[in-house]
Amino acid sequence: MIDGYEISTDPARLDPARIHHWLSTDAYWALGRSREKQDRAISGSLNFGVYDTASGAQVAYARVVTDHATFAWLCDVYVDRAARGKGLGTALVSAVRDHLAPDGLRRILLATHDAHGVYEKVGFEALDDPTHWMALVFSRQRPAGAES
């Protein structure tokens, strides 16, 4: 981990209000997400927080949806703007990878528009054949800026 920071999966350490604020106001994939929906997502997921060791404040977050046997989806990866540029995103994603490795998963998936370099540093790569993948989208008509 990076000096001055620690990563934890302890749900009691999460700052749900801060996570909701980050994602609903500054993450293109979750703009407008309600607090109730974010709290449900947190409660149904494996969560990772990065904390400043001096203040104890949460400075980054990642969420994983997994069965701990065959599959995981890494999502909601966010580093506070004031803490960016220190390698925390790469450290966080590495911690997620290392935490899940003993489960023997077949794959961990994620989607990103702009952070390919962060994920490539820890072993993620583009799908060999994305035409094999499909999605069920419940509503394509969302208000501009609404979560997907």
Coordinates of C-alpha atoms in Angstrom, one line a residue:
M1 CA 0.0 0.0 0.0
I2 CA 1.0 3.6 -0.3
D3 CA 2.6 5.2 2.7
G4 CA 0.0 7.1 4.8
Y5 CA -2.9 5.1 3.6
E6 CA -4.5 1.7 4.3
I7 CA -7.1 -0.4 2.5
S8 CA -9.9 -2.3 4.4
T9 CA -12.9 -4.4 3.6
D10 CA -14.4 -3.7 7.0
P11 CA -18.0 -2.5 6.2
A12 CA -18.1 -0.6 9.6
R13 CA -15.3 1.8 8.3
L14 CA -17.2 2.8 5.2
D15 CA -18.5 6.4 5.0
P16 CA -21.8 5.8 3.0
A17 CA -22.6 9.5 2.8
R18 CA -19.2 10.3 1.4
I19 CA -19.4 7.4 -1.1
H20 CA -22.9 8.5 -2.2
H21 CA -21.7 12.1 -2.7
W22 CA -18.7 11.1 -4.7
L23 CA -20.6 8.8 -7.0
S24 CA -23.8 10.7 -7.4
T25 CA -22.1 14.1 -8.2
D26 CA -18.8 13.3 -9.8
A27 CA -18.8 9.8 -11.3
Y28 CA -20.2 9.7 -14.9
W29 CA -21.6 6.2 -14.5
A30 CA -23.6 7.1 -11.3
L31 CA -24.7 10.7 -11.6
G32 CA -28.0 11.2 -9.8
R33 CA -27.9 7.8 -8.1
S34 CA -30.1 8.0 -5.0
R35 CA -28.7 7.5 -1.6
E36 CA -31.2 4.6 -1.0
K37 CA -30.0 2.8 -4.2
Q38 CA -26.3 3.4 -3.2
D39 CA -26.9 2.0 0.3
R40 CA -28.5 -1.1 -1.2
A41 CA -25.6 -1.5 -3.6
I42 CA -23.1 -1.3 -0.6
S43 CA -25.0 -3.8 1.5
G44 CA -25.1 -6.4 -1.3
S45 CA -21.5 -6.1 -2.3
L46 CA -17.9 -6.7 -1.1
N47 CA -16.6 -3.1 -0.4
F48 CA -13.1 -1.7 -0.3
G49 CA -12.2 1.6 1.3
V50 CA -8.9 3.4 1.3
Y51 CA -8.3 5.5 4.4
D52 CA -5.8 8.2 5.3
T53 CA -4.0 6.7 8.3
A54 CA -3.5 10.1 10.0
S55 CA -7.1 11.3 9.9
G56 CA -9.0 8.0 9.3
A57 CA -10.9 9.7 6.5
Q58 CA -12.0 7.6 3.6
V59 CA -10.3 8.8 0.4
A60 CA -11.3 6.1 -2.1
Y61 CA -13.8 3.3 -2.7
A62 CA -14.4 0.2 -4.8
R63 CA -17.3 -2.2 -4.9
V64 CA -17.3 -5.8 -6.1
V65 CA -20.3 -7.9 -6.9
T66 CA -19.3 -11.6 -6.7
D67 CA -20.3 -15.1 -6.0
H68 CA -16.8 -15.8 -4.6
A69 CA -16.6 -18.9 -6.8
T70 CA -16.7 -18.1 -10.5
F71 CA -17.3 -14.5 -11.3
A72 CA -16.8 -10.9 -10.0
W73 CA -17.7 -7.5 -11.4
L74 CA -15.6 -4.6 -10.2
C75 CA -17.5 -1.3 -10.1
D76 CA -17.8 2.1 -8.5
V77 CA -14.1 2.6 -8.3
Y78 CA -13.5 6.2 -7.1
V79 CA -10.6 8.2 -5.7
D80 CA -11.4 11.5 -4.1
R81 CA -10.2 14.4 -6.3
A82 CA -7.9 15.7 -3.5
A83 CA -6.2 12.3 -3.2
R84 CA -5.6 11.6 -6.9
G85 CA -2.2 11.3 -8.5
K86 CA -0.7 9.3 -5.6
G87 CA -1.2 5.8 -7.1
L88 CA -4.2 5.1 -4.8
G89 CA -6.4 3.9 -7.7
T90 CA -3.8 1.3 -8.8
A91 CA -3.2 0.2 -5.2
L92 CA -6.9 -0.2 -4.6
V93 CA -7.5 -2.2 -7.8
S94 CA -4.4 -4.4 -6.9
A95 CA -5.9 -5.0 -3.5
V96 CA -9.2 -6.1 -5.0
R97 CA -7.4 -8.5 -7.4
D98 CA -5.3 -9.9 -4.6
H99 CA -8.2 -10.3 -2.2
L100 CA -10.2 -12.2 -4.8
A101 CA -7.3 -14.4 -6.2
P102 CA -7.8 -17.2 -3.6
D103 CA -11.4 -17.6 -4.6
G104 CA -10.3 -19.2 -7.9
L105 CA -12.6 -16.9 -10.0
R106 CA -12.7 -17.5 -13.8
R107 CA -12.8 -13.8 -14.4
I108 CA -13.3 -10.3 -13.0
L109 CA -15.0 -7.9 -15.3
L110 CA -15.3 -4.1 -15.3
A111 CA -16.3 -1.3 -17.6
T112 CA -14.6 2.0 -18.0
H113 CA -14.6 4.9 -20.4
D114 CA -11.4 6.6 -19.3
A115 CA -9.3 4.5 -16.9
H116 CA -7.9 1.7 -19.0
G117 CA -4.3 2.5 -18.0
V118 CA -5.1 2.1 -14.3
Y119 CA -6.6 -1.4 -14.9
E120 CA -4.0 -2.5 -17.4
K121 CA -1.3 -1.9 -14.7
V122 CA -2.8 -4.7 -12.6
G123 CA -3.5 -7.2 -15.4
F124 CA -6.9 -6.3 -16.9
E125 CA -7.1 -6.4 -20.7
A126 CA -9.7 -5.8 -23.3
L127 CA -12.0 -8.7 -24.1
D128 CA -10.7 -10.9 -27.0
D129 CA -14.1 -11.0 -28.5
P130 CA -16.6 -8.6 -27.0
T131 CA -19.3 -9.8 -29.5
H132 CA -19.7 -12.8 -27.2
W133 CA -21.1 -10.6 -24.4
M134 CA -24.6 -9.3 -24.2
A135 CA -26.5 -7.0 -21.8
L136 CA -30.1 -6.7 -20.8
V137 CA -30.8 -3.0 -20.5
F138 CA -34.1 -2.1 -18.7
S139 CA -34.3 1.5 -19.9
R140 CA -32.3 3.3 -22.6
Q141 CA -34.3 6.5 -22.0
R142 CA -32.7 7.9 -18.9
P143 CA -32.4 11.6 -18.2
A144 CA -29.2 13.2 -19.2
G145 CA -26.5 12.5 -16.6
A146 CA -28.6 9.8 -14.8
E147 CA -26.9 6.6 -13.7
S148 CA -26.6 3.6 -16.0

